[in-house]
XYZ file of N, CA and C in Angstrom:
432
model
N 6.785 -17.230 10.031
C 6.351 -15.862 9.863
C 6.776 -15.378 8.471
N 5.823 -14.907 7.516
C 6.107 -14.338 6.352
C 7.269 -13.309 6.305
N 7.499 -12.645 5.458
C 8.110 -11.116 5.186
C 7.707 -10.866 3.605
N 7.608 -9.574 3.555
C 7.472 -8.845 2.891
C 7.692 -9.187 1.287
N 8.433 -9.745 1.029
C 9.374 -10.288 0.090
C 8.685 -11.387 -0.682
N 8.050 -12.436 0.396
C 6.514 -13.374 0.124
C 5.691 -13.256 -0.431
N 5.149 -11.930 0.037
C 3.532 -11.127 0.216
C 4.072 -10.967 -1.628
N 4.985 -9.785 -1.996
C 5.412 -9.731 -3.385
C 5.600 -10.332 -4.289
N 6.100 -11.563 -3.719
C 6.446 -13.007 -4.731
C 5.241 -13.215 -5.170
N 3.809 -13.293 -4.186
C 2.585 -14.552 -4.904
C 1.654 -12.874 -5.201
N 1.926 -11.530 -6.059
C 1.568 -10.819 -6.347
C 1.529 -10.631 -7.834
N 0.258 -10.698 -8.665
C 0.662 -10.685 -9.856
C 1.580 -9.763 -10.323
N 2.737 -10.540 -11.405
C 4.020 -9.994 -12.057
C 3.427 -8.578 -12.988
N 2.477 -8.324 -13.403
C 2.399 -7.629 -13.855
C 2.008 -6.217 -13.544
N 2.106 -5.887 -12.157
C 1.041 -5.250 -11.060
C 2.495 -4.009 -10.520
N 2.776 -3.437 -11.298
C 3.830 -2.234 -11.215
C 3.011 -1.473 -9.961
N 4.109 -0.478 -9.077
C 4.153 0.511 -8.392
C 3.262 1.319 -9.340
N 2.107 2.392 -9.056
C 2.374 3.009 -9.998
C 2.441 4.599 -9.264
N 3.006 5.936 -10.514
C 3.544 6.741 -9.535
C 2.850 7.943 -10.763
N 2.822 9.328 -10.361
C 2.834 10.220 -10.874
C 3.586 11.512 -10.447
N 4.019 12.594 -11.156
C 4.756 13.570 -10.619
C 3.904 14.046 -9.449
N 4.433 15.449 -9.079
C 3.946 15.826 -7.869
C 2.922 17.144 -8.388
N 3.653 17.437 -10.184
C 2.548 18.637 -10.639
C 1.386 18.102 -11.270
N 1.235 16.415 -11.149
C -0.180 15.919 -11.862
C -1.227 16.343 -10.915
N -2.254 16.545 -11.757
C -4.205 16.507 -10.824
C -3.991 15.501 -10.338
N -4.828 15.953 -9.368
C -5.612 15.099 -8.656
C -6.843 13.821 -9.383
N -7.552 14.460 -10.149
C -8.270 13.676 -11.434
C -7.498 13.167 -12.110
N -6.058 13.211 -12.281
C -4.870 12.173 -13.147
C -4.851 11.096 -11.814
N -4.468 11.679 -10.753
C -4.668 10.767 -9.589
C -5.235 9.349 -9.622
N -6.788 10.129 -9.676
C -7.863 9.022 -9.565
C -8.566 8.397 -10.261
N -7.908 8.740 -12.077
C -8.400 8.225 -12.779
C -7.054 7.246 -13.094
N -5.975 7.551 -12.826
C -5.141 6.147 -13.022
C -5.382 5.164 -11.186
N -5.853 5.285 -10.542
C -5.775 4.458 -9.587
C -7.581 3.634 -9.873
N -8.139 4.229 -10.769
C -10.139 3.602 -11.071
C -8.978 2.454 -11.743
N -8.216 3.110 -12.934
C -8.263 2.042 -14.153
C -7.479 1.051 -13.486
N -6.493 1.322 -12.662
C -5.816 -0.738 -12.101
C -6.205 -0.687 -10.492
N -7.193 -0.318 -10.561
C -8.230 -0.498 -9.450
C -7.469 -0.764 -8.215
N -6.664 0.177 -7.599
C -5.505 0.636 -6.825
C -6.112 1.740 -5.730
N -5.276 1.478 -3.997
C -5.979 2.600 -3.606
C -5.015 3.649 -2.935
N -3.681 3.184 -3.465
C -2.664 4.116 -3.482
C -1.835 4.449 -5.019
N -1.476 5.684 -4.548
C -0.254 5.740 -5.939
C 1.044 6.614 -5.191
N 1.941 6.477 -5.447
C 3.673 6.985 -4.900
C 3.607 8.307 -6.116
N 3.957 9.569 -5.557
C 4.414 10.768 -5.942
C 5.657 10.494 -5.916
N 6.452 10.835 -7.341
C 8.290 10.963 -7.170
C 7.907 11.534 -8.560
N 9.654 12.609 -7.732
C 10.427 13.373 -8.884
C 11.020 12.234 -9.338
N 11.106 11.599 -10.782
C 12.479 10.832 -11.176
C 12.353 9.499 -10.257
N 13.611 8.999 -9.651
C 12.998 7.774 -8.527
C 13.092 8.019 -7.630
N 12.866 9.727 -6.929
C 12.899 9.647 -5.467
C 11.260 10.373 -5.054
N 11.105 9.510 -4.268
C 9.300 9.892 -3.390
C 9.658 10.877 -2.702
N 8.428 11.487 -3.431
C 8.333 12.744 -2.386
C 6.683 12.383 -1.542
N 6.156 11.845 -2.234
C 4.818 11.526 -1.001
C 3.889 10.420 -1.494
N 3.253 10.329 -0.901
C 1.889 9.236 -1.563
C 0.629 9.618 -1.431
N -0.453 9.300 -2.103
C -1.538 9.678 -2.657
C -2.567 8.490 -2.390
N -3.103 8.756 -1.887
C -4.399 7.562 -1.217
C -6.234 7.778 -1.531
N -6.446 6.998 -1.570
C -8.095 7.349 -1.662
C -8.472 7.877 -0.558
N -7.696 7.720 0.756
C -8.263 8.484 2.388
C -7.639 10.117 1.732
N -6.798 10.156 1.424
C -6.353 11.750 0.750
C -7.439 12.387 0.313
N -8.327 11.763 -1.038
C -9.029 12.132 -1.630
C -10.243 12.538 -0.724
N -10.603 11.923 -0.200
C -11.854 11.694 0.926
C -11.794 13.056 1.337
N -10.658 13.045 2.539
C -10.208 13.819 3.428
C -10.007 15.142 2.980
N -8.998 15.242 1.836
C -8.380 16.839 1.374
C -9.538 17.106 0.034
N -10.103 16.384 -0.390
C -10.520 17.048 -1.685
C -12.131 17.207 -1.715
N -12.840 15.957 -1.496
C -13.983 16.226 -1.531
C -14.931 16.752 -0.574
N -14.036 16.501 1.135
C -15.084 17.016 2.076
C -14.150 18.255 1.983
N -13.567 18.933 1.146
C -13.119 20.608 1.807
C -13.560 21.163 0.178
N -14.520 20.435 -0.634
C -14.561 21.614 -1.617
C -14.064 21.456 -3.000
N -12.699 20.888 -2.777
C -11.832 21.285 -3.562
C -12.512 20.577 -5.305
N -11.539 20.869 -6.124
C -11.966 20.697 -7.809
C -10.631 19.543 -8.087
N -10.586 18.339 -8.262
C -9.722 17.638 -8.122
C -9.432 17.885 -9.537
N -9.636 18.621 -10.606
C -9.032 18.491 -11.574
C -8.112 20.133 -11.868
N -8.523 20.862 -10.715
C -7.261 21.892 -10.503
C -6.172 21.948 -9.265
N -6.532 20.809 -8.933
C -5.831 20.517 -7.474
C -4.371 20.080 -7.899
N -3.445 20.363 -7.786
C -2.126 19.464 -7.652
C -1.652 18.440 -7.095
N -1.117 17.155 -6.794
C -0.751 16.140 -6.212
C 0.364 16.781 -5.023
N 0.745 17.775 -5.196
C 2.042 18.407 -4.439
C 1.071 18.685 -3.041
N -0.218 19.797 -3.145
C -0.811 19.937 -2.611
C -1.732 19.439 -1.709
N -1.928 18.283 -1.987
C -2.707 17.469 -0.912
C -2.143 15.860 -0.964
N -0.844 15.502 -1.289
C -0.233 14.340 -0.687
C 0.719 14.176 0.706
N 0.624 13.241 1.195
C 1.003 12.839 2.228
C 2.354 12.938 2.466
N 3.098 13.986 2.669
C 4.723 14.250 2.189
C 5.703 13.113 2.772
N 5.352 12.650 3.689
C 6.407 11.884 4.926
C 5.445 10.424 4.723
N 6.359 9.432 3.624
C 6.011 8.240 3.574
C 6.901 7.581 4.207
N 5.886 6.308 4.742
C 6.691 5.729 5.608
C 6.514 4.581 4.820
N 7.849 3.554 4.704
C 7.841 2.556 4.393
C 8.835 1.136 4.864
N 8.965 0.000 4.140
C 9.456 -1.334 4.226
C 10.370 -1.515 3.613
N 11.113 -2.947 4.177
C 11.802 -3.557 3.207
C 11.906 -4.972 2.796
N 12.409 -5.592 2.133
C 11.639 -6.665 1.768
C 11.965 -7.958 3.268
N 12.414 -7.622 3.771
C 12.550 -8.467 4.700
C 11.423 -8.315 6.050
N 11.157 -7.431 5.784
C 9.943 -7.041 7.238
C 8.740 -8.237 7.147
N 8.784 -8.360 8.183
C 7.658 -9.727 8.336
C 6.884 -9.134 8.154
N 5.520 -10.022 8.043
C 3.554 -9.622 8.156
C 3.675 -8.830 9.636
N 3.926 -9.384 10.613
C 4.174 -8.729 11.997
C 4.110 -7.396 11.905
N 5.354 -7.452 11.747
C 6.031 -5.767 11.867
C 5.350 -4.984 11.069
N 4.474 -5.099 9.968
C 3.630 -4.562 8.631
C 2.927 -4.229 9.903
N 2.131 -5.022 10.169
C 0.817 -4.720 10.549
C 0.834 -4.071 11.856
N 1.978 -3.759 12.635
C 2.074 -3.259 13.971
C 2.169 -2.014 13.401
N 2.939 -1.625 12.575
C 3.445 -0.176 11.810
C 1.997 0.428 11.056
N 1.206 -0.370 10.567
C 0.259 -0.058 9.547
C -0.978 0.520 10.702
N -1.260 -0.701 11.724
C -1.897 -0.596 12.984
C -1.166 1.038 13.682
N -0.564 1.010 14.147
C -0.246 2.154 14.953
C -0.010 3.816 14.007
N 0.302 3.553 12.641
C 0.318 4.915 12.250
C -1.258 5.017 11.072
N -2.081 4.315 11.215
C -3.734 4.066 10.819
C -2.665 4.294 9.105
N -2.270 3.301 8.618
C -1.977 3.223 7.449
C -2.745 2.160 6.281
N -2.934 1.946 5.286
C -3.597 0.876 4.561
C -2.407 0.593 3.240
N -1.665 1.447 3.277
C -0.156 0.772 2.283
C 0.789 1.286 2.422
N 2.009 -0.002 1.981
C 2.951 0.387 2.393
C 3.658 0.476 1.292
N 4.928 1.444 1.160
C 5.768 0.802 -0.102
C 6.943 0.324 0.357
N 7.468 -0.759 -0.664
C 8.569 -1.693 -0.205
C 9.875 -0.588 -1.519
N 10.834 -0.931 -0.135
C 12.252 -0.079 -0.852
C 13.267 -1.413 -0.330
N 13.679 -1.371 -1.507
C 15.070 -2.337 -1.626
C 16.407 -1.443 -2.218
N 17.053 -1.143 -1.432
C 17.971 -0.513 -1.555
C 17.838 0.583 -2.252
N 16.891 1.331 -1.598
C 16.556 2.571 -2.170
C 15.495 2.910 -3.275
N 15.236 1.649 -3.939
C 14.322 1.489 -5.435
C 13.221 0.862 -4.310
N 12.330 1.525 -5.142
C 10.770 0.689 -5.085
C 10.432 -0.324 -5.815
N 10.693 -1.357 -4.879
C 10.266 -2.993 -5.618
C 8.918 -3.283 -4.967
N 8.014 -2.597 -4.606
C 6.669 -2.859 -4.397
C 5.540 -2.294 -3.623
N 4.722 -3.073 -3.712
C 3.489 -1.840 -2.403
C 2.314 -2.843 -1.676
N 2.344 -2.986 -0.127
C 1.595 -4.090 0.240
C 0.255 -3.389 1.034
N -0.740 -3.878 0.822
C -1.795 -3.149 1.711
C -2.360 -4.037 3.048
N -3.067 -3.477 3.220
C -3.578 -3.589 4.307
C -4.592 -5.430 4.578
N -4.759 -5.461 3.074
C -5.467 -6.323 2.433
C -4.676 -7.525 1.976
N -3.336 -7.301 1.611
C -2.177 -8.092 1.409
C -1.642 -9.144 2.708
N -1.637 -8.066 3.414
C -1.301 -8.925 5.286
C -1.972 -9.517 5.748
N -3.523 -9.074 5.408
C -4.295 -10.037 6.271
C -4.618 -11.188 5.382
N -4.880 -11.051 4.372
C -4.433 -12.372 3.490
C -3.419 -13.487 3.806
N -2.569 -12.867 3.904
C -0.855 -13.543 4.295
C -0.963 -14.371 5.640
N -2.165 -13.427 6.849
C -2.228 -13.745 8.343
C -2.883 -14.762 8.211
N -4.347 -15.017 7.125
C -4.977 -15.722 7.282
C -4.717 -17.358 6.869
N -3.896 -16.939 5.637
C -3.172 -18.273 4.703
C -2.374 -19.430 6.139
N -1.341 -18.014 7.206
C -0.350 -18.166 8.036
C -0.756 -19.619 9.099
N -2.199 -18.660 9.446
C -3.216 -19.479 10.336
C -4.040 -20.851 10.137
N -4.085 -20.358 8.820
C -5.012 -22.067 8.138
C -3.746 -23.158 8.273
N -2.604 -22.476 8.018
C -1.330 -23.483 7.188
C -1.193 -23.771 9.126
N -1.274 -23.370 9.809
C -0.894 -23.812 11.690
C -1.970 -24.633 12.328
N -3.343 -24.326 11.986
C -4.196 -25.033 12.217
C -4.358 -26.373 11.425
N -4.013 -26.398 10.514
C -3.758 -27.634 9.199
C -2.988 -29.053 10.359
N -1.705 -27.998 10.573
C -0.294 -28.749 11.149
C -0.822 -29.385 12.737
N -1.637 -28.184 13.638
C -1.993 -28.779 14.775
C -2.947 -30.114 14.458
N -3.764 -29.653 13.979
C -4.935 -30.898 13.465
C -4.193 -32.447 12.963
N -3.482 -32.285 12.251
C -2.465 -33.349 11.875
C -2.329 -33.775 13.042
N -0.921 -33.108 13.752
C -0.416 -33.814 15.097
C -1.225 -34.474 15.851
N -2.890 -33.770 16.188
C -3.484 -34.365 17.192
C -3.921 -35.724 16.891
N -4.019 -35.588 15.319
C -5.065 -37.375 14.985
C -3.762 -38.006 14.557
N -2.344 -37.852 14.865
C -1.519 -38.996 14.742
C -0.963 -39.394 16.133
């Protein structure tokens, strides 16, 4: 069974958290999540989160109610109560947590710092690799 820690390792090195204050637009939002083609970003004062910012955010709070995402605040329509990992949490536990609170990312905290962010897309990757690499091993056993 993977963990968390895995999923991060075979993630390109160059692929930062990325975060904005909580007084940026919404159009700062979503024009830094177009350019590294991202479908979350972490709100923090300094290094502590105060919420996260999702493309379901955008959907949800900005475009079906109206709003002008380039006078909107990030304070104002992010998700205040993030829930997150640590690097030890298996694919399992991701996806039971991700499954039951309808989540698509997570962020990974290692002793308080954000050492990463896994989606929804990350796990099942990980599930599928998990499954080929078991089916590989059964197939073996049977033709020896």
């Amino acid at each position: 069974m993977s963990t968390v820690a895995q999923i991060l390792k075979s993630k390109p090195v160059n692929q930062p958290v990325r975060t904005l204050p909580p007084q940026a637009t919404v159009r700062e939002a979503i024009e830094l999540m177009a350019e590294h083609r991202i479908g979350a970003l972490l709100v923090a004062e300094g290094d502590r989160i105060v919420g996260i910012f999702t493309e379901r955010d955008y959907a949800r709070k900005i475009e079906v109610r109206g709003r002008a995402s380039a006078d909107t605040r990030l304070a104002e329509v992010m998700t205040p109560d993030v829930l997150h990992v640590g690097p030890a949490t298996t694919t399992q536990e991701c996806m039971a947590l991700m499954t039951d609170k309808r989540l698509r990312h997570l962020p990974v905290l290692d002793g308080g710092q954000v050492v990463g962010m896994v989606s929804i897309g990350d796990l099942v990757k990980e599930i599928i690799s998990e499954q080929q690499f078991m089916i590989a091993q059964l197939e073996s056993y049977i033709r020896s």
